[in-house]
Short mmCIF file of C-alpha atoms in Angstrom, two decimals:
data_model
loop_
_atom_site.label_atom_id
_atom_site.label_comp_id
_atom_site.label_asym_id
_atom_site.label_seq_id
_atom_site.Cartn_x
_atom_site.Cartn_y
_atom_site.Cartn_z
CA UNK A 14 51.01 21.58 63.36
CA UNK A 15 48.39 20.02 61.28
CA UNK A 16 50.09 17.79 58.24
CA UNK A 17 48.62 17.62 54.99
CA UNK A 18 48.51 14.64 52.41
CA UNK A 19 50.78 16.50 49.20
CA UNK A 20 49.85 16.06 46.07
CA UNK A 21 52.52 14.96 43.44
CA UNK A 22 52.69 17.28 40.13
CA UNK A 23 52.02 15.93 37.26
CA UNK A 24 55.31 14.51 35.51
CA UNK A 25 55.83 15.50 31.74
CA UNK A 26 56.69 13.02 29.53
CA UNK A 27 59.84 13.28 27.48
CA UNK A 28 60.21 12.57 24.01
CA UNK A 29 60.39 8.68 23.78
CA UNK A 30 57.72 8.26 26.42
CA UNK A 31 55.62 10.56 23.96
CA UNK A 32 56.60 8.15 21.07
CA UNK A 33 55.86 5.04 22.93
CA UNK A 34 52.73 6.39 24.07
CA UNK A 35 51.82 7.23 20.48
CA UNK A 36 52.84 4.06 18.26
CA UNK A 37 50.72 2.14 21.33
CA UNK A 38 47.40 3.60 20.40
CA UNK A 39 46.26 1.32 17.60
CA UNK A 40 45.94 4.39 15.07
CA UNK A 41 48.13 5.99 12.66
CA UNK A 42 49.36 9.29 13.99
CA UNK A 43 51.24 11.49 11.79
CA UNK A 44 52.26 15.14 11.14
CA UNK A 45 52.86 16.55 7.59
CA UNK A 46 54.03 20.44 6.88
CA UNK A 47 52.16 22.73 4.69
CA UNK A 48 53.33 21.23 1.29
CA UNK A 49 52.36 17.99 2.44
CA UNK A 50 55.88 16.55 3.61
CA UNK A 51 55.44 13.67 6.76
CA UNK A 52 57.59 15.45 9.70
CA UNK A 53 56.10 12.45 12.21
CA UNK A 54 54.40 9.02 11.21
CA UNK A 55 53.67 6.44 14.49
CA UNK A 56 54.39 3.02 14.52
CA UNK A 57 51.33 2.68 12.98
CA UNK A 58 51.74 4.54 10.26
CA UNK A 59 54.82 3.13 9.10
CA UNK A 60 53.20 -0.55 9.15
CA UNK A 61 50.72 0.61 6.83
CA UNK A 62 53.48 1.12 4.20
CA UNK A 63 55.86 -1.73 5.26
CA UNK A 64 58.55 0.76 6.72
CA UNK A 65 60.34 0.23 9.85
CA UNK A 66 62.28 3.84 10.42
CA UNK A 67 60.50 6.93 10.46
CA UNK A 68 63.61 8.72 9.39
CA UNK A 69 63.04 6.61 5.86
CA UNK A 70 59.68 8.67 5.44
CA UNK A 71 60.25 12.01 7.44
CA UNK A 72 60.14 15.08 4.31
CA UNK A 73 58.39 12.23 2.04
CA UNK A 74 54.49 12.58 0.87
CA UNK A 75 51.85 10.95 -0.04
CA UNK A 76 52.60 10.40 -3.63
CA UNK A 77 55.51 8.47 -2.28
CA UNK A 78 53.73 5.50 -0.55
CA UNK A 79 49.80 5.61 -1.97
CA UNK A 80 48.62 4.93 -5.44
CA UNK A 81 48.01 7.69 -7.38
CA UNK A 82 43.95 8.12 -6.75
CA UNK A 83 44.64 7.74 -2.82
CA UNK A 84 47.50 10.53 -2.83
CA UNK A 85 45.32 12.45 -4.19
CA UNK A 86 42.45 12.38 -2.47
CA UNK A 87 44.55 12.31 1.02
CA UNK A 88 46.06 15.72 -0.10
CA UNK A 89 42.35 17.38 -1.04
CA UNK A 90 41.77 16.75 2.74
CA UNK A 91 44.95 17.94 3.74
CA UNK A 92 44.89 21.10 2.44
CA UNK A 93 40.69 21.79 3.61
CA UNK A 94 42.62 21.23 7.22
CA UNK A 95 45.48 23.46 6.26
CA UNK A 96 43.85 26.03 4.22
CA UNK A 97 40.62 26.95 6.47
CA UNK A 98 41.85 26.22 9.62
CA UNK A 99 39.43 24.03 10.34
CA UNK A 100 38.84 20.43 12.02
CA UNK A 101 38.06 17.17 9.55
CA UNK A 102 36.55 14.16 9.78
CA UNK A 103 36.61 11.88 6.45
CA UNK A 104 36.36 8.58 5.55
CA UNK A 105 39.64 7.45 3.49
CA UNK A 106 39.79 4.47 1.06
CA UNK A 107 43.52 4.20 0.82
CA UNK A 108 45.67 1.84 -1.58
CA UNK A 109 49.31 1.67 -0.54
CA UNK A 110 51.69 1.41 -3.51
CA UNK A 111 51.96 -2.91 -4.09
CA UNK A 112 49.51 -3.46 -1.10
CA UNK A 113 46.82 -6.51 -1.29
CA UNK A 114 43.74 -3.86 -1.74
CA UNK A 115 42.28 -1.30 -0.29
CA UNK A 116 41.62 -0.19 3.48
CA UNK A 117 39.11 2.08 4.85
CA UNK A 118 40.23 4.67 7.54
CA UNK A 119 38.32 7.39 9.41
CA UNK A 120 40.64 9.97 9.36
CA UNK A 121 40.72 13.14 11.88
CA UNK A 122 42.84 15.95 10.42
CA UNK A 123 43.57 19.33 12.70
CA UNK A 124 45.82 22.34 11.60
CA UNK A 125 49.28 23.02 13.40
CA UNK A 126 49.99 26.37 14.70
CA UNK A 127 53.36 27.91 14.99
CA UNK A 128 54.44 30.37 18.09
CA UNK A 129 53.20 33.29 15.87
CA UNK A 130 49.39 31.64 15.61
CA UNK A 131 50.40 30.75 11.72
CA UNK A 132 48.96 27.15 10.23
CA UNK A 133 52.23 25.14 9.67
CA UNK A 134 50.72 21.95 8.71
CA UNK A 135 48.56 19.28 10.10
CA UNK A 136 48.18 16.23 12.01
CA UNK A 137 46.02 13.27 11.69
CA UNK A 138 44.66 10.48 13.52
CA UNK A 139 43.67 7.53 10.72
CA UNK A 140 41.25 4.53 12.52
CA UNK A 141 41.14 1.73 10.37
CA UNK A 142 37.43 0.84 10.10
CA UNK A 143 37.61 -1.86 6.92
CA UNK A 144 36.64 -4.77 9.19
CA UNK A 145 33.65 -1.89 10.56
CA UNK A 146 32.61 -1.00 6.87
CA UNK A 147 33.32 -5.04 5.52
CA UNK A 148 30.45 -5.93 8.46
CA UNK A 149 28.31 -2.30 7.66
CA UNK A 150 28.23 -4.12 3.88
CA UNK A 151 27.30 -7.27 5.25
CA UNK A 152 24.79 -6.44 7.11
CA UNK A 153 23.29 -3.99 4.10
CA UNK A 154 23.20 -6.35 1.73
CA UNK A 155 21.58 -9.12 4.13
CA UNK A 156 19.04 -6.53 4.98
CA UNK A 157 18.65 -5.53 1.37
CA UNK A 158 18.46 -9.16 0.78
CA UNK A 159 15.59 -9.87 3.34
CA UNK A 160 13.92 -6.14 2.26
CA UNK A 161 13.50 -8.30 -1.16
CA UNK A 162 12.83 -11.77 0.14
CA UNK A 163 9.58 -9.73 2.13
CA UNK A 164 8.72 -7.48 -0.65
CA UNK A 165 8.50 -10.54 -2.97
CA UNK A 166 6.50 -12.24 -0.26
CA UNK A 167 2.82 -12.74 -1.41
CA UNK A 168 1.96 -11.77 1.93
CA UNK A 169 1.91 -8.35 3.78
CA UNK A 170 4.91 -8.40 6.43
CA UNK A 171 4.51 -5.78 9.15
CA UNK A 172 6.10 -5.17 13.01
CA UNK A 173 4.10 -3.27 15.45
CA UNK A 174 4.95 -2.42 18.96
CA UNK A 175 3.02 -2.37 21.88
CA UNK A 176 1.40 1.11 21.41
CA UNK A 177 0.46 -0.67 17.50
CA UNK A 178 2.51 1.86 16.13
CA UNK A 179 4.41 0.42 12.61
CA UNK A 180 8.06 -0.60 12.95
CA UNK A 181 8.41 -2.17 10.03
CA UNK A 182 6.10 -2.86 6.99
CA UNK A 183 6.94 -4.61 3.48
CA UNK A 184 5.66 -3.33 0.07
CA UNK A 185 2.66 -5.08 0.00
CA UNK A 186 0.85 -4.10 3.19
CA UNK A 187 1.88 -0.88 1.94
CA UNK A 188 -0.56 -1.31 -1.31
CA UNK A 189 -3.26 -2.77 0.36
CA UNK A 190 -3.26 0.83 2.88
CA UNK A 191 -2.80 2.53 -0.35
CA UNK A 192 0.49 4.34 1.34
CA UNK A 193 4.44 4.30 0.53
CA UNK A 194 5.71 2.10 2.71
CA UNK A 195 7.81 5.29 4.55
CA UNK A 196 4.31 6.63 4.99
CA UNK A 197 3.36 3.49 7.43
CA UNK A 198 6.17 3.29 9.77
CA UNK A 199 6.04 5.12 12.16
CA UNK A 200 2.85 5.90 12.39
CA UNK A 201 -0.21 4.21 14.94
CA UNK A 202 -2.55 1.90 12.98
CA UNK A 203 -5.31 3.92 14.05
CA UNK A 204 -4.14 6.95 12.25
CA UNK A 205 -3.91 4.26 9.08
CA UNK A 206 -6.99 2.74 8.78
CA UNK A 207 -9.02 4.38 11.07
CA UNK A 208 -10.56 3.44 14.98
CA UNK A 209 -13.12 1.06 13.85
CA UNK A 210 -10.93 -1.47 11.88
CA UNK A 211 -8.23 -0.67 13.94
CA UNK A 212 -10.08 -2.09 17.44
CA UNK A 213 -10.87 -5.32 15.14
CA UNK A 214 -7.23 -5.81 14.90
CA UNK A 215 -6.20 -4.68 18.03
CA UNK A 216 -8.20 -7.75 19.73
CA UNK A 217 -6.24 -10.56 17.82
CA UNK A 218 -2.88 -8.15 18.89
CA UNK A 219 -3.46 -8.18 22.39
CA UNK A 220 -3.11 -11.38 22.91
CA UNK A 221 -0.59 -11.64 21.31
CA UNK A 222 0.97 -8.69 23.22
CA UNK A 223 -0.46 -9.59 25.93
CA UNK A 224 0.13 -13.49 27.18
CA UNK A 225 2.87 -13.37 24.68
CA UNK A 226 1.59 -16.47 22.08
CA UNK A 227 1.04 -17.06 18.58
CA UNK A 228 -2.06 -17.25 16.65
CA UNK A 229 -3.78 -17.09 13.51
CA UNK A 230 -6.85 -16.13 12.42
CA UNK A 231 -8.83 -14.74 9.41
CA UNK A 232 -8.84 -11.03 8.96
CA UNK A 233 -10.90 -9.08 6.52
CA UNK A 234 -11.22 -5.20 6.06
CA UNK A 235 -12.28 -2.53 3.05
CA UNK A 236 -9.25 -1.68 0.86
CA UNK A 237 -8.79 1.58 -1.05
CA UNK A 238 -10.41 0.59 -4.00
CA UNK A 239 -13.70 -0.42 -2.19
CA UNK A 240 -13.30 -4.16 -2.27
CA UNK A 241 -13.74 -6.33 0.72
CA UNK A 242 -10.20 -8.23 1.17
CA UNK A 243 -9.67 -11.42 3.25
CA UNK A 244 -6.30 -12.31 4.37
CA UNK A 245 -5.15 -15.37 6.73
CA UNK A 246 -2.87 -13.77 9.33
CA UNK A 247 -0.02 -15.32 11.45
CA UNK A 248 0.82 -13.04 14.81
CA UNK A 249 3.53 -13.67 16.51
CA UNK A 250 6.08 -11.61 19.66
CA UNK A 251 8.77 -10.21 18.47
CA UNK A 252 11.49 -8.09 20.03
CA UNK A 253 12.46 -5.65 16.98
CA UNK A 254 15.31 -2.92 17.84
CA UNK A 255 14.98 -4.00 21.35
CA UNK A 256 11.33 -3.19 21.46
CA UNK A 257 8.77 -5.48 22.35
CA UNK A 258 5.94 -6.07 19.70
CA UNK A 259 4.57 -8.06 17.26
CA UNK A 260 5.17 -9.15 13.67
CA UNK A 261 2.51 -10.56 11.30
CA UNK A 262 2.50 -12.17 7.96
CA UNK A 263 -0.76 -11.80 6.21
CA UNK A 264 -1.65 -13.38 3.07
CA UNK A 265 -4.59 -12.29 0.78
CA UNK A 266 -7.00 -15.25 0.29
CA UNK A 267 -9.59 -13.13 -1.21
CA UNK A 268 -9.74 -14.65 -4.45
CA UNK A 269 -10.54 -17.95 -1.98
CA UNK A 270 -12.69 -16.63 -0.05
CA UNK A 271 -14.73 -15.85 -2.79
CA UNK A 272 -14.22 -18.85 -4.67
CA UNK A 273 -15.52 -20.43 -1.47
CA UNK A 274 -18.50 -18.21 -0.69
CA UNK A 275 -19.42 -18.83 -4.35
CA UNK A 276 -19.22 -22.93 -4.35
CA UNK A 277 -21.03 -22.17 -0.70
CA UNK A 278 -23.34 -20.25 -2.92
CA UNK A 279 -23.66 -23.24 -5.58
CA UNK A 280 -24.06 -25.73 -2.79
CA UNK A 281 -27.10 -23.76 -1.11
CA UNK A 282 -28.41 -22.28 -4.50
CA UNK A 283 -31.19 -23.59 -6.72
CA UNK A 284 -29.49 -23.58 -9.93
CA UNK A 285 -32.32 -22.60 -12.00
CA UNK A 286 -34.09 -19.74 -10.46
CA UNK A 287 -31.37 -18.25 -8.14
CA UNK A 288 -33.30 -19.24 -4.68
CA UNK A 289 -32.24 -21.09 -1.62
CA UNK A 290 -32.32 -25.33 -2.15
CA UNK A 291 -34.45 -27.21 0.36
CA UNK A 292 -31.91 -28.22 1.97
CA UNK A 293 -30.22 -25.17 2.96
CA UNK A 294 -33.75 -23.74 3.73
CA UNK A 295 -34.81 -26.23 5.97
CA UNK A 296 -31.24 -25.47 8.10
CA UNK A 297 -31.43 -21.96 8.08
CA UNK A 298 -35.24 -22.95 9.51
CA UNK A 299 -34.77 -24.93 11.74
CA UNK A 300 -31.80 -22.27 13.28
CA UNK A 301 -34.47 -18.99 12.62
CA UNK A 302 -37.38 -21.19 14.22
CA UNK A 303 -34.70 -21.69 17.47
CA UNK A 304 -34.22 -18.21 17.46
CA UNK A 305 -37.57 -16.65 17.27
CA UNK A 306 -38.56 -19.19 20.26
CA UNK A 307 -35.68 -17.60 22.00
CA UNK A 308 -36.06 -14.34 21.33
CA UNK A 309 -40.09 -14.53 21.67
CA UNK A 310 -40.40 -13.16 18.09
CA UNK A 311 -42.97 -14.08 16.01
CA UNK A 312 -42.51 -16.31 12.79
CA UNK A 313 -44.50 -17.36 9.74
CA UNK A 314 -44.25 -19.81 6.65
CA UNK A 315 -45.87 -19.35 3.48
CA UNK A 316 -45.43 -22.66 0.72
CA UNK A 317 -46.89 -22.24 -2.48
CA UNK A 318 -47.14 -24.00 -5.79
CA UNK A 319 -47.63 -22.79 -9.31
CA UNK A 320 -51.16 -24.21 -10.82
CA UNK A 321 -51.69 -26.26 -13.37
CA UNK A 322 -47.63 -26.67 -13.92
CA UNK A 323 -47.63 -30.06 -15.11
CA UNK A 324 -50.18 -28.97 -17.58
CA UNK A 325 -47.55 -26.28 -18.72
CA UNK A 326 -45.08 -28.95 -19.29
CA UNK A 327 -46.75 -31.49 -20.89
CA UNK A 328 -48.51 -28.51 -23.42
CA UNK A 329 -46.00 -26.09 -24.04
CA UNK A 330 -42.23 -28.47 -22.73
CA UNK A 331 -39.90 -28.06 -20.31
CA UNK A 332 -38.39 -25.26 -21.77
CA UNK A 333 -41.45 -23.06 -21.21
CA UNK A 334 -41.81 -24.86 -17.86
CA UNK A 335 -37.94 -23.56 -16.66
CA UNK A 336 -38.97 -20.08 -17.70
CA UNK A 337 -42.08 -20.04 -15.85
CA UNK A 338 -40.48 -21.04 -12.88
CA UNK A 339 -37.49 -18.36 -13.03
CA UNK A 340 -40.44 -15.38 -13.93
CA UNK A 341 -42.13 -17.04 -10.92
CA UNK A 342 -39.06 -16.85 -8.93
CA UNK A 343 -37.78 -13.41 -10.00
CA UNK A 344 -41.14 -11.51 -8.75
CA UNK A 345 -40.74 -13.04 -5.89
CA UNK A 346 -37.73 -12.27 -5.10
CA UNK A 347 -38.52 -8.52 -5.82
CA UNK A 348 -41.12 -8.11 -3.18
CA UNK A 349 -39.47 -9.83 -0.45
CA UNK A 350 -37.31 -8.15 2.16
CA UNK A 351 -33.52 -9.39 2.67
CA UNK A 352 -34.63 -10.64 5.98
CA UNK A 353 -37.08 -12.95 4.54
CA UNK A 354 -35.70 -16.58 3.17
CA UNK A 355 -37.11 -17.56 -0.29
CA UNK A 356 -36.30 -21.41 -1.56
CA UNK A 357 -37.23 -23.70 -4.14
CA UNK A 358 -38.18 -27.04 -2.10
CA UNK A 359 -39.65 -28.99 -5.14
CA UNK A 360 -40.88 -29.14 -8.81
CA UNK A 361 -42.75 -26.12 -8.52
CA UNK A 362 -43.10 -25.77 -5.17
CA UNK A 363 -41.39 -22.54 -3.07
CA UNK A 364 -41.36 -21.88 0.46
CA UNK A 365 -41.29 -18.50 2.36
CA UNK A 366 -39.68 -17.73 5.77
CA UNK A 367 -40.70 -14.37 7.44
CA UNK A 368 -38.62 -13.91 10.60
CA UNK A 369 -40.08 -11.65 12.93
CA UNK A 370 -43.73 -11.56 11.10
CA UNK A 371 -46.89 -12.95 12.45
CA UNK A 372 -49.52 -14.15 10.80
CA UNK A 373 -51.70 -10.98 9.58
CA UNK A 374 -48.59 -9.02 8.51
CA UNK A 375 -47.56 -12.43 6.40
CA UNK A 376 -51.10 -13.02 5.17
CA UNK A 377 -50.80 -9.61 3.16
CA UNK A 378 -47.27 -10.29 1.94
CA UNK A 379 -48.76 -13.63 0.42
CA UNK A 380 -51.49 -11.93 -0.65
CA UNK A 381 -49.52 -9.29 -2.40
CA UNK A 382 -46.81 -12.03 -4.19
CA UNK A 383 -50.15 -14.14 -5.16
CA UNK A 384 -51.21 -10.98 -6.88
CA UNK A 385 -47.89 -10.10 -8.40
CA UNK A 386 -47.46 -13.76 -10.14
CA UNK A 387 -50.95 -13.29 -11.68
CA UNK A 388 -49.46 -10.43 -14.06
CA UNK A 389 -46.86 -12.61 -15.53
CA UNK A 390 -47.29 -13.15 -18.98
CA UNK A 391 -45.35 -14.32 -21.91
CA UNK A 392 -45.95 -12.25 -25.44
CA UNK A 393 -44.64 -14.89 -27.34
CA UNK A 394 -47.04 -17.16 -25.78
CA UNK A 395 -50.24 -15.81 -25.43
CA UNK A 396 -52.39 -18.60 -25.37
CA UNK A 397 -50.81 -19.81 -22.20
CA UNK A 398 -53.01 -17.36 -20.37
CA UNK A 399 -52.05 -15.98 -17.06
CA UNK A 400 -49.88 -18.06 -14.53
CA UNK A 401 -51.43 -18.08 -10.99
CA UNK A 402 -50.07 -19.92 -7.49
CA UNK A 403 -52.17 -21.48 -4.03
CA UNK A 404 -50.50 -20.22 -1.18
CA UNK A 405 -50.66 -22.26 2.20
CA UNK A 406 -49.74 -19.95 5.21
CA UNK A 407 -49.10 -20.76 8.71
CA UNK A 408 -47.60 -18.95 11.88
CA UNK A 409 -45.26 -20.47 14.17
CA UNK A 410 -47.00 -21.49 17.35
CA UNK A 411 -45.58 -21.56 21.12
CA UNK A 412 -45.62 -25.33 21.48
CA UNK A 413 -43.96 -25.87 17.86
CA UNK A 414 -41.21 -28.37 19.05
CA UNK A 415 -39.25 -28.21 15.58
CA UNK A 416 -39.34 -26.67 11.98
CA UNK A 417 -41.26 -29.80 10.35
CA UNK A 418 -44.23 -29.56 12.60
CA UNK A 419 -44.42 -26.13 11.25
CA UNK A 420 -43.68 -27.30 7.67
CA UNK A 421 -46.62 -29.74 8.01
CA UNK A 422 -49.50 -27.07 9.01
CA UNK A 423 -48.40 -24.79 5.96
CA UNK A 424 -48.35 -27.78 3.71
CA UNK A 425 -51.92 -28.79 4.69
CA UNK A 426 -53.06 -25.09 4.46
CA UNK A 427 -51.36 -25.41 1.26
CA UNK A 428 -53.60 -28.52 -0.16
CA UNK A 429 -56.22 -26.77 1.24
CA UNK A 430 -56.25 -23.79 -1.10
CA UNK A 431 -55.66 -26.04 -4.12
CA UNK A 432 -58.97 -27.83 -2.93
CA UNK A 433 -60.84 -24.18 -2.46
CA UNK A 434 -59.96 -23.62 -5.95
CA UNK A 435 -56.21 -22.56 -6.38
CA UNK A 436 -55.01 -18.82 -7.05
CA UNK A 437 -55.82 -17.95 -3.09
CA UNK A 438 -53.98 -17.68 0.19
CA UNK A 439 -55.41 -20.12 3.20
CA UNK A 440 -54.22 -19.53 6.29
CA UNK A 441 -53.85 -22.49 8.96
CA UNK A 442 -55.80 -21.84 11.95
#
């Protein structure tokens, strides 16, 4: 006869197994009747109001053992269990009667039933959470603390992870994107500011997303209101939330960046007429001259001098002289392409680069500035008579080692028209 394994039933506890089991849990347990009158408190329970007996509190209430405010509130909640039937979960700040202060509890309250299905009162299960909500408050106010500290940053704070999408951005990136700053995270950077400037960013991101190191580097992009902004940008790997990614700091250095492109400006800029200085042009030669010998582009100089300018000067002062020399330089200016580099090298002496012109196309530029300085005139000077230039034009030949063999066949060209009778163009041969 085959013998099976039996299976003990389940033993029922009796009453002061219950009641150990209950004042062991670590929660207040308790059990009031429908006018709000404790029938059971746990171990638990009693502690929380400095009583040892639970026959000292059994038919008792609220009003007995909490301050006023607490009793109050506890019984609201008691009777929503009571009244409706119904399951509740609430947070309770409760103040016992001569206790140090307050403590929070999250407090589960479910009707009682009778054997005819009728509510008869309620119990309750009370978790004190003050230590929870104590380190919840902490932690708020150290994040509200650090939400300020970044906000008040003068630089833009932001966490990305790997995909680029925003975990986190401070007030200030969110004005330069012209967004709240709920409108950012959350969202991929390309849906922000678009693929173009977003593939710029991405390549200083990857690596730091990608071999995991810090960098920094100068970014610059459009903002909102059309202006070019520069910021200096620190990248560094992050794990945010337990997600891998990245978090920059980004501070605008526009106002720098101009202030340096404009002493760059100074430093490169004849003062007076608004052209390149000789020695920035002879530089940015030398470099265009490497190029077009690279490239196998063609390349032509053009030097010319206003005529008779010492006469000018010496008849009429410096004064006169200065505004000759800006009218000279303005016209100029006008009929030249962005391409082409236009510099004051002397006195009254300019020089022309023409990247990727060769000599025909440059003789009719020259040829077309000669004729444009002829019609300047001054009304309040008329005797001064019209103001004319001698061009000297050359074209950059395949065995021109460097810029100043170049420099020297326009110069001669130059000399030569001045000796042909001024006003004219003369090409080097």
């Amino acid at each position: 006869m085959a013998q099976h394994d039996s299976i003990s039933p389940a033993l029922p506890l009796d009453a002061a197994q219950l009641r150990y089991l209950l004042d062991d849990v670590g929660a207040c347990i308790y059990a009031k009747d429908r006018h709000g009158r404790y029938t059971f408190a746990n171990r638990a329970t009693l502690a929380l109001w400095g009583q040892e007996d639970s026959g000292q509190i059994v038919g008792q209430t609220d009003h007995d053992f909490f301050e006023a405010e607490t009793a109050a509130n506890v019984a609201h909640n008691d009777r929503e269990a009571i009244e409706f039937a119904r399951t509740i979960s609430r947070e309770e700040t409760n103040r016992v009667k001569g206790g140090a202060g307050a403590r929070i509890f999250l407090s589960i309250k479910k009707p009682l039933f009778d054997q005819t299905g009728q509510v008869s009162g309620m119990y309750g299960v009370s978790t004190d959470i003050t230590a929870f909500k104590q380190l919840e408050e902490e932690l708020r106010q150290e994040k509200e603390q650090l939400r300020l500290v970044l906000d008040n940053m003068e630089a833009t704070v932001y966490v990305k992870n790997r995909q680029r999408r925003y975990l986190y951005a401070n007030q200030h990136i969110a004005v330069a994107y012209g967004k709240t700053v709920d409108e950012i995270v959350g969202q991929l950077e390309t849906d922000l500011v678009g693929q173009e400037l977003s593939d710029f960013f991405s390549q200083a991101d990857r690596v730091v997303l990608e071999e995991g190191r810090k960098i920094a580097l100068k970014e610059s992009f459009l903002s909102p209101d059309g202006k070019q902004r520069h910021y200096w940008s620190i990248k560094m790997p992050i794990v945010f939330n337990g997600e891998p990614g990245l978090i920059g700091f980004s501070s605008d250095i526009t106002e720098l960046h101009d202030l340096q492109e404009e002493l760059k400006n100074l430093a490169n800029t004849d003062s007076l007429t608004g052209a390149a200085n000789r020695r920035f042009f002879l530089v940015a030669a030398e470099q265009e001259l490497l190029r077009s010998k690279t490239l196998l582009t063609p390349l032509s100089l053009a030097l010319f001098d206003i005529d008779w300018f010492k006469k000018i000067n010496d008849t009429w002062g410096h004064p006169v002289g200065d505004r000759v020399l800006k009218a000279v330089a303005q016209i100029c200016q006008s009929q030249l392409r962005k391409q082409n580099l236009f510099a004051r090298i002397g006195g009254e002496e300019f020089a022309i680069l023409l990247p990727k012109t060769g000599l025909a196309e440059a003789q009719k530029i020259a040829e077309r500035l000669r004729a444009a300085i002829t019609t300047i005139h001054f009304e309040d000077i008329p005797e001064m008579g019209p103001i004319s230039a001698s061009f000297g034009l050359t074209a950059c030949p395949d065995e021109t080692p460097h810029f100043d063999a170049l420099f020297a066949r326009a110069d001669k060209a130059l000399y030569q028209a001045k000796a042909a009778g001024r006003n004219r163009v003369h090409s080097a041969e």
